[in-house]
Every structure is written in structure tokens, then in C-alpha cells.
mmCIF file of C-alpha atoms in Angstrom:
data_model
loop_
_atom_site.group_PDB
_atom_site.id
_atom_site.type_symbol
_atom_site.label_atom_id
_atom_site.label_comp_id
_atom_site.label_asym_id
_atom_site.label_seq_id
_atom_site.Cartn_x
_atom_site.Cartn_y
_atom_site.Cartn_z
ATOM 1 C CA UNK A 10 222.648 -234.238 26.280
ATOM 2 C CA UNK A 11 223.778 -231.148 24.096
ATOM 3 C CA UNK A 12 220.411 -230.557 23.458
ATOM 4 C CA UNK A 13 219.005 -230.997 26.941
ATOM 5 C CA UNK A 14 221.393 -228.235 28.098
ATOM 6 C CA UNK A 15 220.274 -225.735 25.412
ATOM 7 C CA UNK A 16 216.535 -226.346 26.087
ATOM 8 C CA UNK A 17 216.813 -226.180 29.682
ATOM 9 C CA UNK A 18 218.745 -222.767 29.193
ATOM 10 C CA UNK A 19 215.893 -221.803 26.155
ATOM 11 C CA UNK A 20 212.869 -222.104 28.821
ATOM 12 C CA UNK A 21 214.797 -220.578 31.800
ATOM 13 C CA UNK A 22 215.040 -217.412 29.257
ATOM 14 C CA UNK A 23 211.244 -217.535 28.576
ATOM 15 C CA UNK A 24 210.234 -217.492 32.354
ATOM 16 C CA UNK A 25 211.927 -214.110 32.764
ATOM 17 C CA UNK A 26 209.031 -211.669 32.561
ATOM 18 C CA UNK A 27 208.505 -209.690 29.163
ATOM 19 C CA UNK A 28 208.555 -206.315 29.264
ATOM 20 C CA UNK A 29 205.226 -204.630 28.650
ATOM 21 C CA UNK A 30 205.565 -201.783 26.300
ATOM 22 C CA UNK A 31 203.629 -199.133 27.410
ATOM 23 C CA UNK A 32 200.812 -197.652 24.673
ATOM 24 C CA UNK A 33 200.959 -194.470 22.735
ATOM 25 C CA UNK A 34 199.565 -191.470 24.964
ATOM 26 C CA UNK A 35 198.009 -188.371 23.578
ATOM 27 C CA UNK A 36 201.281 -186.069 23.944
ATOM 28 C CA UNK A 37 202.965 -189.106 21.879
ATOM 29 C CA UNK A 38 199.710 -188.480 19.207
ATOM 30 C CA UNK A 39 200.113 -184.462 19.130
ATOM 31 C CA UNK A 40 204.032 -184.984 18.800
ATOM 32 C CA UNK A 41 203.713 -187.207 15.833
ATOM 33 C CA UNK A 42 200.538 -184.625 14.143
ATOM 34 C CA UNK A 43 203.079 -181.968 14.898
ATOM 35 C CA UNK A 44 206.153 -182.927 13.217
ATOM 36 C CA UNK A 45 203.745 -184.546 10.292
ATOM 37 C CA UNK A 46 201.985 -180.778 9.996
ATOM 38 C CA UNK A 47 205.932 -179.843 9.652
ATOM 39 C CA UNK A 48 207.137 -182.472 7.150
ATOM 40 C CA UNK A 49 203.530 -181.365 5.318
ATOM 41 C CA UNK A 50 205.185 -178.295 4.959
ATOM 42 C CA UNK A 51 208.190 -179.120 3.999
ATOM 43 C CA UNK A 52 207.193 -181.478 1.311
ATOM 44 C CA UNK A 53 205.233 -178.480 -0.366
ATOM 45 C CA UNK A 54 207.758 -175.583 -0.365
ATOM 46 C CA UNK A 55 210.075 -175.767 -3.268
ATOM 47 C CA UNK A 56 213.719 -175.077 -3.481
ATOM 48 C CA UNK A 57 213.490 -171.890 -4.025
ATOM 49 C CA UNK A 58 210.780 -171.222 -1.087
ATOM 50 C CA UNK A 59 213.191 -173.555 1.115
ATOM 51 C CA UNK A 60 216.018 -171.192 0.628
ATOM 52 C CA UNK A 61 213.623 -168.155 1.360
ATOM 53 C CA UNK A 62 212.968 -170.178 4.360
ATOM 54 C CA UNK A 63 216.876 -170.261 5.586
ATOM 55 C CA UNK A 64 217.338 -166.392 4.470
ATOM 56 C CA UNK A 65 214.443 -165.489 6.856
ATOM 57 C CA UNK A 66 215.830 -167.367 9.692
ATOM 58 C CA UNK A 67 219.828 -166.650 9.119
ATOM 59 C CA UNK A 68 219.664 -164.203 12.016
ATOM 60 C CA UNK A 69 218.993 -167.429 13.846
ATOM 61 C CA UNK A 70 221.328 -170.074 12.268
ATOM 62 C CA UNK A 71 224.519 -169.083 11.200
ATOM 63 C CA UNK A 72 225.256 -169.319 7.674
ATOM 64 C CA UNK A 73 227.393 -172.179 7.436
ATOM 65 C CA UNK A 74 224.615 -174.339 9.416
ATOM 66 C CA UNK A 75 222.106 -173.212 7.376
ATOM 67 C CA UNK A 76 223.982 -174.433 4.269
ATOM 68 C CA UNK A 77 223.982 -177.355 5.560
ATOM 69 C CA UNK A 78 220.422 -177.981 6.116
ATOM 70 C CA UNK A 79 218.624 -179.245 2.842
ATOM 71 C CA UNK A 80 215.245 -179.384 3.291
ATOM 72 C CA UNK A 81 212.970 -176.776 5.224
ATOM 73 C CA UNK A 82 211.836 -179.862 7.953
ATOM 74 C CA UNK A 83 215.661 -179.466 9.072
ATOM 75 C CA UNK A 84 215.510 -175.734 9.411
ATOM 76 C CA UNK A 85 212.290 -176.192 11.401
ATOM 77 C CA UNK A 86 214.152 -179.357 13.461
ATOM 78 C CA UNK A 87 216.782 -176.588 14.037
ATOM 79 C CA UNK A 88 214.651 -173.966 15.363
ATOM 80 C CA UNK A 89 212.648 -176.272 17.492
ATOM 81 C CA UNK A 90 216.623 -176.438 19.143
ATOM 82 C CA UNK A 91 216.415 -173.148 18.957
ATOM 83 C CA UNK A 92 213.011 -172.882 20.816
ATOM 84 C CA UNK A 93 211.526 -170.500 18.652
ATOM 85 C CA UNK A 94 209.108 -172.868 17.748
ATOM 86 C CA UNK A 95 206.974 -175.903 19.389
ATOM 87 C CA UNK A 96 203.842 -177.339 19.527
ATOM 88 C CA UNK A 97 201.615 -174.340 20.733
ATOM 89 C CA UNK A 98 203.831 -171.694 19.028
ATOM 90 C CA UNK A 99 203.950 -171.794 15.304
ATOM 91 C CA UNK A 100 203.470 -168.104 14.773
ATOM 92 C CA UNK A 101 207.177 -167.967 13.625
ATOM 93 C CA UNK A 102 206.582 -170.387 10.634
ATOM 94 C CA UNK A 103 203.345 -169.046 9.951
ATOM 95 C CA UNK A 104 205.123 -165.423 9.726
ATOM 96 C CA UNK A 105 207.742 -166.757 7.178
ATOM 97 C CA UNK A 106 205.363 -168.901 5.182
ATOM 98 C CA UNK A 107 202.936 -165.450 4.763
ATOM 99 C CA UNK A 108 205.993 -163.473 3.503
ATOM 100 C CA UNK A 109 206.994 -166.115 0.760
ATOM 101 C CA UNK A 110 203.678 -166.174 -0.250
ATOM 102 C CA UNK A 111 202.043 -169.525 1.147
ATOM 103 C CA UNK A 112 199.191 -168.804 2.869
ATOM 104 C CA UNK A 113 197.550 -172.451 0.968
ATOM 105 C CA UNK A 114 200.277 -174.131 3.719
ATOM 106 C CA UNK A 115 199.083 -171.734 6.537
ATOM 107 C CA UNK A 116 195.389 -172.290 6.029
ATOM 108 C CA UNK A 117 195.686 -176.209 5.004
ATOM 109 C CA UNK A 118 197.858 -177.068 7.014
ATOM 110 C CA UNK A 119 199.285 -175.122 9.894
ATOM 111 C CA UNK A 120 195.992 -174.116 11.388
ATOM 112 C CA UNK A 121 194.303 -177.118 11.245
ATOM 113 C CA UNK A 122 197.348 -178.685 13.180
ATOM 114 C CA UNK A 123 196.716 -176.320 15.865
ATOM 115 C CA UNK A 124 193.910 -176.782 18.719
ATOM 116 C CA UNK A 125 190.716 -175.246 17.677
ATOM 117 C CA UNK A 126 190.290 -173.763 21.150
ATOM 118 C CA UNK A 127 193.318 -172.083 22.401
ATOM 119 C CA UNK A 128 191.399 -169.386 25.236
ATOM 120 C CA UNK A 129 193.961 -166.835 25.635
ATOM 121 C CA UNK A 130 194.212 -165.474 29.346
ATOM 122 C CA UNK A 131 192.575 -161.771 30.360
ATOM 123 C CA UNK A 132 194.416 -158.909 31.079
ATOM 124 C CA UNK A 133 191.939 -157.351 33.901
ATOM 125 C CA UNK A 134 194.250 -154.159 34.117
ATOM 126 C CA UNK A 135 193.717 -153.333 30.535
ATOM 127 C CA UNK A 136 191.971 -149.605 30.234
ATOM 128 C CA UNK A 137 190.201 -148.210 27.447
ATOM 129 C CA UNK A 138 191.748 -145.259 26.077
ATOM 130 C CA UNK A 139 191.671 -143.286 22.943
ATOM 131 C CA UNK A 140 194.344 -144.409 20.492
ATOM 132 C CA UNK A 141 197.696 -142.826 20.487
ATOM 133 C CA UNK A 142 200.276 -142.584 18.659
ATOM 134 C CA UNK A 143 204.151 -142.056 19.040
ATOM 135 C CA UNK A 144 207.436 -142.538 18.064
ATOM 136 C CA UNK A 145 209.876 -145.526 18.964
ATOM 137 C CA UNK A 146 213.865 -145.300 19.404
ATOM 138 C CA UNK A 147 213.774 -146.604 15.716
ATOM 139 C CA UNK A 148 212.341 -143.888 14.490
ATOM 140 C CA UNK A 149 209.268 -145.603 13.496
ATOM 141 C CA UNK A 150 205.671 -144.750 14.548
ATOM 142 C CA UNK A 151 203.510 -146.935 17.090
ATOM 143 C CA UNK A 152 200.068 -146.866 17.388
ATOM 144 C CA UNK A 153 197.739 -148.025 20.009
ATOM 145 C CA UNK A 154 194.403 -149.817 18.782
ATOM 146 C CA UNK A 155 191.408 -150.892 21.109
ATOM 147 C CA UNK A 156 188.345 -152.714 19.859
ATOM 148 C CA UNK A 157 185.231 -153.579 21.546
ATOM 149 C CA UNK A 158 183.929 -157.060 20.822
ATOM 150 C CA UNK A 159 180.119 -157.513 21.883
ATOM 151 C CA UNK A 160 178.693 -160.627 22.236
ATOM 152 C CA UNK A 161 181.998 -162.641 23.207
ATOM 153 C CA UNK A 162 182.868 -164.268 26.698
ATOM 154 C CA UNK A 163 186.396 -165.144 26.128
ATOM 155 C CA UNK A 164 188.632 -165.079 23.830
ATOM 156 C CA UNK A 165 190.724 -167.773 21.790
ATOM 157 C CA UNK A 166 193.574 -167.501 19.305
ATOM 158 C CA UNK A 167 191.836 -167.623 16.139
ATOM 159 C CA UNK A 168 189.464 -164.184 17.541
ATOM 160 C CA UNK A 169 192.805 -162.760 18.020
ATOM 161 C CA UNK A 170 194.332 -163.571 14.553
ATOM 162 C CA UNK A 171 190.972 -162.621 12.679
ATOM 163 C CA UNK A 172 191.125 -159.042 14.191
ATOM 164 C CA UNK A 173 194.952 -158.277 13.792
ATOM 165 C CA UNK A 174 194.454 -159.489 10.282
ATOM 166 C CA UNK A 175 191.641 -157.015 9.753
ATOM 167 C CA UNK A 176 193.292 -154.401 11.767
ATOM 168 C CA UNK A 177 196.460 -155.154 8.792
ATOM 169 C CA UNK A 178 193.968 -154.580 6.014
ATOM 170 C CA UNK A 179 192.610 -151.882 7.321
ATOM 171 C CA UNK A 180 196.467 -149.964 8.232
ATOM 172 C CA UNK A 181 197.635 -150.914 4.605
ATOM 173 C CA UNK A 182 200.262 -152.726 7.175
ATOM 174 C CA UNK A 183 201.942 -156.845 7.559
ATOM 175 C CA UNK A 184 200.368 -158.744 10.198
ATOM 176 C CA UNK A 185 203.348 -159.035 11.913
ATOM 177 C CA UNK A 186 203.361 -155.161 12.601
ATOM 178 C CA UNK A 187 200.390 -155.538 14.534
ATOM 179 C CA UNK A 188 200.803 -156.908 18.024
ATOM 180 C CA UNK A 189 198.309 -158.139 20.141
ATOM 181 C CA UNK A 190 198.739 -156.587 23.967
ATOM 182 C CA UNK A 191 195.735 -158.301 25.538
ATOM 183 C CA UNK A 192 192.636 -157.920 26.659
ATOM 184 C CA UNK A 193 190.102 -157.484 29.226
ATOM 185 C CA UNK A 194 186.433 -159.362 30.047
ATOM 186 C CA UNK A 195 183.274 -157.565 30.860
ATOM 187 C CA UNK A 196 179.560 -157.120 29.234
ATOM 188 C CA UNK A 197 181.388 -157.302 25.957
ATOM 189 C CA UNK A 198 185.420 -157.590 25.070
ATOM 190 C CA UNK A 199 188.352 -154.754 25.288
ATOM 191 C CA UNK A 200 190.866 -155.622 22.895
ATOM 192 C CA UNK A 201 194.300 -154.130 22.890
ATOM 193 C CA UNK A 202 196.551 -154.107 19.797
#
């Protein structure tokens, strides 16, 4: 009778309905590629490089925080918190890794992680003008840079990134120096840096 009770009770349990788990979308695909792109990294810096890592970003993370964070995927998990960095903006890792000397992590891994085709949006009240320069409340010297791309319709990310990396060469200057300001569509492209 024992037995009766516990089967009756096993198949009432198995009529109520199961739930259906729902499948893996593409934002659940480009989370996982992201935080994989960031463990890539991690894995690959060494101690030293990790510690570089948590000096560039102690203005960020105080100091006992940072001490507590071993590897560099926990001071990227941290400034994800932070939001200095997500999914479409990785130019903060991408600055630190070029100033410890990684650009192997920034070409293998960080850009590839990134969409191919990331159209930045036109400026339409962008002017050409001559370039000028003058000095900021910091006593430093700003320049203004426009460049006239033929033969282009729009513009993505990785136009933008080849040009201020040029323009860096060419200024004996970081690429961080050089800031993009926008730019405008017409028979060819005005680009402001």
C-alpha cells in the first residue's frame, strides 16, 4: 500500500508541466566571446604586465581593491562595474595593453573580438578649416587635424583607428593623444582629429 501511495504521488509530480529552457540568443553568444576575448587576455599577460595593468587603472580602483584583485580578468570584471568598459568599448584596455607593450593581444585578440563593421555616425556640421593650433589650461599644445578621404562612403571604426594611428606616426605622438572629433559625408570624407 506504501508503495501505491509513493507512485501515485511519483506520477502526479510528472504531469506538472516541465519547464522549457529557453535557447542561447545571440547577445548570450557575444557575452560569452566577450568575456572569453577578456580571459584570452588575461591568460597571456604575466605578473608583471598584470600589475602594470592595476597601476594604470589605480585612478579607478582604489589601492586596497586593487590588491586584492589577482589576475587582470578581475581588474577588467571591476571596470566593467566601473563602466569604463563593455562590449562595444574596449578602447580603454586596448590603451593599457599598447602602453605595456602588447600590441600581439590587441591585434590577436581584441580586434578580432570586436564587430568588423562598426559605421560610426556623421557629423554634418563639421567644416573644413586650416589646422590650428593652441594652448590648453594645462599648458600643453592642441592641434587641429583634417583629412580628406576620397573614395569612401562611410566610415567604420577600424578607418578611424588606421588614420589616428598614422596621424601618431606621423606627430612622433601616443595614439591616445590623438582624438578623433568626427566627421562629415560628401563626394569624398572630412575627417576631424
Amino acid at each position: 500500500y506504501v508503495l501505491r501511495c509513493v507512485s501515485s504521488s511519483w506520477f502526479n509530480s510528472m504531469a506538472a508541466p516541465v519547464p522549457v529552457r529557453e535557447r542561447i540568443t545571440d547577445v548570450d553568444r557575444r557575452h560569452f566571446d566577450f568575456m572569453q576575448t577578456l580571459q584570452r587576455i588575461s591568460e597571456a599577460l604575466t605578473e608583471y604586465e598584470t600589475k602594470l595593468v592595476k597601476l594604470y587603472c589605480q585612478h579607478l580602483i582604489p589601492k586596497g581593491t586593487a590588491e586584492k584583485l589577482k589576475q587582470a580578468i578581475d581588474v577588467f570584471q571591476k571596470l566593467i562595474e566601473l563602466d569604463k568598459i563593455d562590449q562595444e568599448n574596449l578602447d580603454f584596455i586596448e590603451e593599457i595593453l599598447e602602453r605595456i607593450g602588447r600590441q600581439d593581444l590587441i591585434r590577436d585578440v581584441l580586434r578580432p573580438f570586436q564587430p568588423p563593421d562598426r559605421e560610426i555616425p556623421e557629423n554634418p556640421e563639421l567644416q573644413p578649416g586650416t589646422s590650428q593650433e593652441g594652448a590648453r589650461a594645462d599648458g600643453t599644445t592642441a592641434s587641429n587635424a583634417y583629412l580628406v578621404i576620397h573614395g569612401h562612403r562611410r566610415m567604420i571604426q577600424e578607418t578611424v583607428d588606421r588614420h589616428r594611428n598614422n596621424l601618431a606616426s606621423l606627430c612622433g605622438t601616443r595614439r591616445s593623444q590623438v582624438k578623433f572629433r568626427g566627421y562629415k559625408k560628401g563626394k569624398s570624407i572630412l575627417v576631424h582629429f
